[in-house]
mmCIF file of C-alpha atoms in Angstrom:
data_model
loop_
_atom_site.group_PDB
_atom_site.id
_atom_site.type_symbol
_atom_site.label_atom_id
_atom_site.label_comp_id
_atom_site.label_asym_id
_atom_site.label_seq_id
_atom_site.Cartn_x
_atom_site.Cartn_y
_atom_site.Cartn_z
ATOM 1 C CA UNK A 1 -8.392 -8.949 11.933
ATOM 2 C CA UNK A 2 -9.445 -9.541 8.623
ATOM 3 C CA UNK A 3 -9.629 -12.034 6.280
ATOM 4 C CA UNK A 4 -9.256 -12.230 1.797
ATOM 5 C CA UNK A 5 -9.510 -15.924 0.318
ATOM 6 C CA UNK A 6 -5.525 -16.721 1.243
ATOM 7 C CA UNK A 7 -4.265 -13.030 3.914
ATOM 8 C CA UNK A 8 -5.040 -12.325 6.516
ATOM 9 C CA UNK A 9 -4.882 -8.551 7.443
ATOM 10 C CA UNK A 10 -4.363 -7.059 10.874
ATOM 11 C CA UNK A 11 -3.418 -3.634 12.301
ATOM 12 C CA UNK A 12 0.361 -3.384 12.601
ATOM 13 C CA UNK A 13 1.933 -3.898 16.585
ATOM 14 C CA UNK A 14 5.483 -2.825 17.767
ATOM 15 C CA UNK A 15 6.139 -6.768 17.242
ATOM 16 C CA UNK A 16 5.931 -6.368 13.666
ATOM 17 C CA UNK A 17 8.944 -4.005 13.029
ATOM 18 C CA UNK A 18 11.418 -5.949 12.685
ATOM 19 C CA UNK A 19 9.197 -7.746 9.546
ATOM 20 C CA UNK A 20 8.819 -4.385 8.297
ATOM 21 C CA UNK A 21 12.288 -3.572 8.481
ATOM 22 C CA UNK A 22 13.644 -6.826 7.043
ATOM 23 C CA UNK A 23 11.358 -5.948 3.913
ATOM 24 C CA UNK A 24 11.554 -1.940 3.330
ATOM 25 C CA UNK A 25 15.691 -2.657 3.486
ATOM 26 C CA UNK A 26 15.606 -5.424 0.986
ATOM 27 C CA UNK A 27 16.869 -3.424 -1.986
ATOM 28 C CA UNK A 28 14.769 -5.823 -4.268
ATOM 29 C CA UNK A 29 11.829 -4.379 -2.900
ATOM 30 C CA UNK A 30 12.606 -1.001 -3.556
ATOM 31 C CA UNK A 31 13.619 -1.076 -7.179
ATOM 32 C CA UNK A 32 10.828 1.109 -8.295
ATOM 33 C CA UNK A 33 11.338 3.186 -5.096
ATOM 34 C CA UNK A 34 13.275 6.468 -6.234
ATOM 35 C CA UNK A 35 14.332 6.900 -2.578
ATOM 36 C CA UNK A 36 15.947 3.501 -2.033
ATOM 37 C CA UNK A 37 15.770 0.852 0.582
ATOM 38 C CA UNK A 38 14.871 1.987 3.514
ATOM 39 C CA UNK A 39 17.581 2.767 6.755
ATOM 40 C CA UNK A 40 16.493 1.419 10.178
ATOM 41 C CA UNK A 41 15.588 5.116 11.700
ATOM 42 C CA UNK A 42 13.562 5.552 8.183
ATOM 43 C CA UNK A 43 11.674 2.543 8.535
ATOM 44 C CA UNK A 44 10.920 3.242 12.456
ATOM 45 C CA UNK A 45 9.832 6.530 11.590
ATOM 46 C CA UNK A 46 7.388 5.107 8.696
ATOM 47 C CA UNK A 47 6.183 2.286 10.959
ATOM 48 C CA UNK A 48 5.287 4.624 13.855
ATOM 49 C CA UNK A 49 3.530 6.489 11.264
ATOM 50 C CA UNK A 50 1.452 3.391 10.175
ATOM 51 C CA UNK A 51 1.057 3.102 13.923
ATOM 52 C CA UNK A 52 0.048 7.001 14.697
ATOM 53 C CA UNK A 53 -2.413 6.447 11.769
ATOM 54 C CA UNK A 54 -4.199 3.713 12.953
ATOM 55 C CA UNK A 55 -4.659 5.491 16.422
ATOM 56 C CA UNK A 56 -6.001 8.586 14.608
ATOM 57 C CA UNK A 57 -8.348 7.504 12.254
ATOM 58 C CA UNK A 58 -9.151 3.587 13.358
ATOM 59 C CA UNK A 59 -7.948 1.776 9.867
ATOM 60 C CA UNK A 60 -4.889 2.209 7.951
ATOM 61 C CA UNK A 61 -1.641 -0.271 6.409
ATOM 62 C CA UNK A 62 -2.181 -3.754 7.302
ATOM 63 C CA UNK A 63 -0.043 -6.594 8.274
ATOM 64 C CA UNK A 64 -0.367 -8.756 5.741
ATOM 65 C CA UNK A 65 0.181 -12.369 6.744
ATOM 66 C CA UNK A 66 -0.731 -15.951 4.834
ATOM 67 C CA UNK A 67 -3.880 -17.108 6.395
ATOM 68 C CA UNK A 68 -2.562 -20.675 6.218
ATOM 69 C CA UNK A 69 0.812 -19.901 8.267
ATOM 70 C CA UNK A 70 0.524 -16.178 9.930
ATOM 71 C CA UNK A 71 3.582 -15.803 7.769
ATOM 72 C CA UNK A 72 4.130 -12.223 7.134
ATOM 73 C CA UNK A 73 4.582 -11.476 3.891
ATOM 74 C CA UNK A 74 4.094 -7.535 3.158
ATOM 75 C CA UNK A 75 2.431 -4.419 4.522
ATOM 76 C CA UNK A 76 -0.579 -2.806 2.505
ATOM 77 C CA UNK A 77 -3.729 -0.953 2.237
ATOM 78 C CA UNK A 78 -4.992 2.224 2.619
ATOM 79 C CA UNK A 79 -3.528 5.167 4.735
ATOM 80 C CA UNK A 80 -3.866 8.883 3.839
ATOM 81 C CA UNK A 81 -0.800 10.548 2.088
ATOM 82 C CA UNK A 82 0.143 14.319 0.403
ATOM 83 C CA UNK A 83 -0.442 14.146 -3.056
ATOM 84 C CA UNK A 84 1.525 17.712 -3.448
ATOM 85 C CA UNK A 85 -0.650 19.755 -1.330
ATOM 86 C CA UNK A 86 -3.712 17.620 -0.898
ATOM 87 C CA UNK A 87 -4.147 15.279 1.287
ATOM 88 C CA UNK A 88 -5.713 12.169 -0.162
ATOM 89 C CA UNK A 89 -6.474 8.248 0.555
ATOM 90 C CA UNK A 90 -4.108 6.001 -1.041
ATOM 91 C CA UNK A 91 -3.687 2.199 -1.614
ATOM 92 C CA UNK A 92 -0.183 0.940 -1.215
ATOM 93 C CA UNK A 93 2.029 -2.517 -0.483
ATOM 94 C CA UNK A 94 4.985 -3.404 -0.572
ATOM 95 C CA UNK A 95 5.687 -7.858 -0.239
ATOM 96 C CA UNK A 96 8.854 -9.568 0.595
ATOM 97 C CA UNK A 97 10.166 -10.911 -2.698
ATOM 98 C CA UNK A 98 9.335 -14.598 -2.031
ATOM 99 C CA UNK A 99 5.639 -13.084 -2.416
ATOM 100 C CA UNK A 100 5.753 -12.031 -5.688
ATOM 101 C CA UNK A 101 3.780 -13.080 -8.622
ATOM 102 C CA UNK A 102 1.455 -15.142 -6.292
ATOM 103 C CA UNK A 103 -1.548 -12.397 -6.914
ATOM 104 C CA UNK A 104 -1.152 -11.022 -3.241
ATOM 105 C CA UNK A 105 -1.048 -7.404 -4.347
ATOM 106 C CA UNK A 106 -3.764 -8.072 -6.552
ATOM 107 C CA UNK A 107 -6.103 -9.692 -3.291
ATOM 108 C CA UNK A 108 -4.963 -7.320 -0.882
ATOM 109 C CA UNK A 109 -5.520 -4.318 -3.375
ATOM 110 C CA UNK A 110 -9.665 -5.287 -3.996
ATOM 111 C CA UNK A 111 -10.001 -6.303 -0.821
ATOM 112 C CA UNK A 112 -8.639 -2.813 0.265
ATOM 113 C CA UNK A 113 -10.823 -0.672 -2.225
ATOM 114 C CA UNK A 114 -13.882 -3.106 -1.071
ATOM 115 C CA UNK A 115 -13.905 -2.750 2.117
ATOM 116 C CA UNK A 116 -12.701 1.059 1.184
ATOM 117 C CA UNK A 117 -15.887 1.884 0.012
ATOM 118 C CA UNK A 118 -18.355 -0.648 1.877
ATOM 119 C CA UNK A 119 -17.044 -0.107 5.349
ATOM 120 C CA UNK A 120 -14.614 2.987 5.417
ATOM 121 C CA UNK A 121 -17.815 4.739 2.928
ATOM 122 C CA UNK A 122 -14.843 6.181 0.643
ATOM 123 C CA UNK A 123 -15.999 8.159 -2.125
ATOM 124 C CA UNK A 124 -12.981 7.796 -3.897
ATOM 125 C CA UNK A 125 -8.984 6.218 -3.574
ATOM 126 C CA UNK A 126 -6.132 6.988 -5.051
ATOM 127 C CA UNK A 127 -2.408 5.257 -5.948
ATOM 128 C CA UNK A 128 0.872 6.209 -6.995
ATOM 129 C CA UNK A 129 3.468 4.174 -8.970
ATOM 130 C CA UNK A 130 6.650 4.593 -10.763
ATOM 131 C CA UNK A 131 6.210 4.596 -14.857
ATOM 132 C CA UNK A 132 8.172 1.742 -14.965
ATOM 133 C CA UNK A 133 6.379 -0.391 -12.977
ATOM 134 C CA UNK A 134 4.408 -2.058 -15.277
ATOM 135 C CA UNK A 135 3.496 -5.384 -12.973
ATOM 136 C CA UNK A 136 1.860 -2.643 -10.495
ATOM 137 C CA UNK A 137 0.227 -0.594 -13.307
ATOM 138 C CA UNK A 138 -1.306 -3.859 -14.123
ATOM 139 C CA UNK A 139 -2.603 -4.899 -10.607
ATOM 140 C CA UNK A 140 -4.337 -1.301 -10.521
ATOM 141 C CA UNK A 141 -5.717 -1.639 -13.442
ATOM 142 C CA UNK A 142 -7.120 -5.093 -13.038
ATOM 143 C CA UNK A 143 -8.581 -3.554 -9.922
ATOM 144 C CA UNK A 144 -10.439 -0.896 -11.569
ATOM 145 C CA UNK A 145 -8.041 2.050 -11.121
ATOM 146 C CA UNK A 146 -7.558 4.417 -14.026
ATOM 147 C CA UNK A 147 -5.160 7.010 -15.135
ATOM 148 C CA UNK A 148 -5.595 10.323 -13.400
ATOM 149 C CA UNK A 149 -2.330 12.319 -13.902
ATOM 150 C CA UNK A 150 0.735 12.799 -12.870
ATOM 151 C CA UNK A 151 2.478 14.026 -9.270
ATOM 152 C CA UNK A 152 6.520 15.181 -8.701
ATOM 153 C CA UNK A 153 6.826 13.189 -6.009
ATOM 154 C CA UNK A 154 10.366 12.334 -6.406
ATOM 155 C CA UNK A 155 12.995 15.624 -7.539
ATOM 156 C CA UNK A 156 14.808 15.066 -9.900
ATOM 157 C CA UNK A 157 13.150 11.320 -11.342
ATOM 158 C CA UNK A 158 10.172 10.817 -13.708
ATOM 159 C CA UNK A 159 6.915 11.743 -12.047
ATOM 160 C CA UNK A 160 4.705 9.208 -10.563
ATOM 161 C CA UNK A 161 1.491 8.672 -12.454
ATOM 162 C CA UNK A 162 -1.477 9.232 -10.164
ATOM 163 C CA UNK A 163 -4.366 6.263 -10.577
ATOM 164 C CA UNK A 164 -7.811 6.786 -9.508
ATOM 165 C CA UNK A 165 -10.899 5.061 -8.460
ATOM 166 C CA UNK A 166 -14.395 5.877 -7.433
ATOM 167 C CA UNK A 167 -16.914 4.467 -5.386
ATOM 168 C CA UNK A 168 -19.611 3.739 -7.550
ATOM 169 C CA UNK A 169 -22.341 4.257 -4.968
ATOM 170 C CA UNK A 170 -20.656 7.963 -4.566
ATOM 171 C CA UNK A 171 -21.269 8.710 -8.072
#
């Protein structure tokens, strides 16, 4: 387990579907998510995912629980994803509502590219958001991330816009 100033951040466990469920299905979490809320088969399929990943490569998406309570709140960090055809290392969340505006995202999102590129020796990490996002185009960008394109992620919807940042020691 690890620990920011107010998260704590652990590797997800079958226990912690049913949190994961309760927030992927909340459609209020997936208003900037072209594909909708998640159904229960989706979200067991994306959890075992998290889970497969984790047993692959030894880090991935975290739990991410209130130090103070071991409330869950969200799921976050970095796991690797298909940008088109190339695979790449991306930082994602997604927090129950009654998270929001807190600065969670913003903590779990420098803690992730810190310990990205001190401990996981990243040379670079990428994210993806919706254009109209604008509260997570400014959490990336307080966090040092930086325009890098676009991707058609989503047929038929605006592309996502691609955001970028390097390690510094990798440079």
């Amino acid at each position: 387990m690890l620990f920011s100033e107010r998260l704590s951040l652990d590797r997800p466990r079958n226990e912690d579907f049913t949190r994961y469920y309760e927030i992927n299905s909340d459609p209020q979490t997936n208003l900037f998510n072209p594909k909708g809320p998640m159904d229960f088969d989706t979200a067991r399929t994306r959890f075992d995912g998290f889970l497969q990943h984790w047993e692959e490569r030894d880090f991935g998406s975290w739990v991410v629980r209130l130090k103070d309570s071991g409330h869950i709140i969200g799921f976050g960090g970095l796991s690797y994803l298909m940008y088109g055809d190339q695979l790449r290392l991306n930082l994602g969340y997604r927090f129950d509502q009654a998270a929001w505006h807190k600065g969670y995202a913003t903590e779990l999102s420098r803690f992730a590219i810190a310990h990205g590129f001190s401990d996981l020796r990243l040379s670079e990490i990428y994210a993806l958001v919706r254009p109209s996002h604008s509260v997570s185009i400014k959490i990336l960008e307080k966090c040092g991330l930086t325009s890098f394109g676009t991707l058609d992620d989503a047929p038929g919807q605006h592309h996502s816009l691609v955001y970028r940042i390097e390690n510094p020691k990798a440079v």
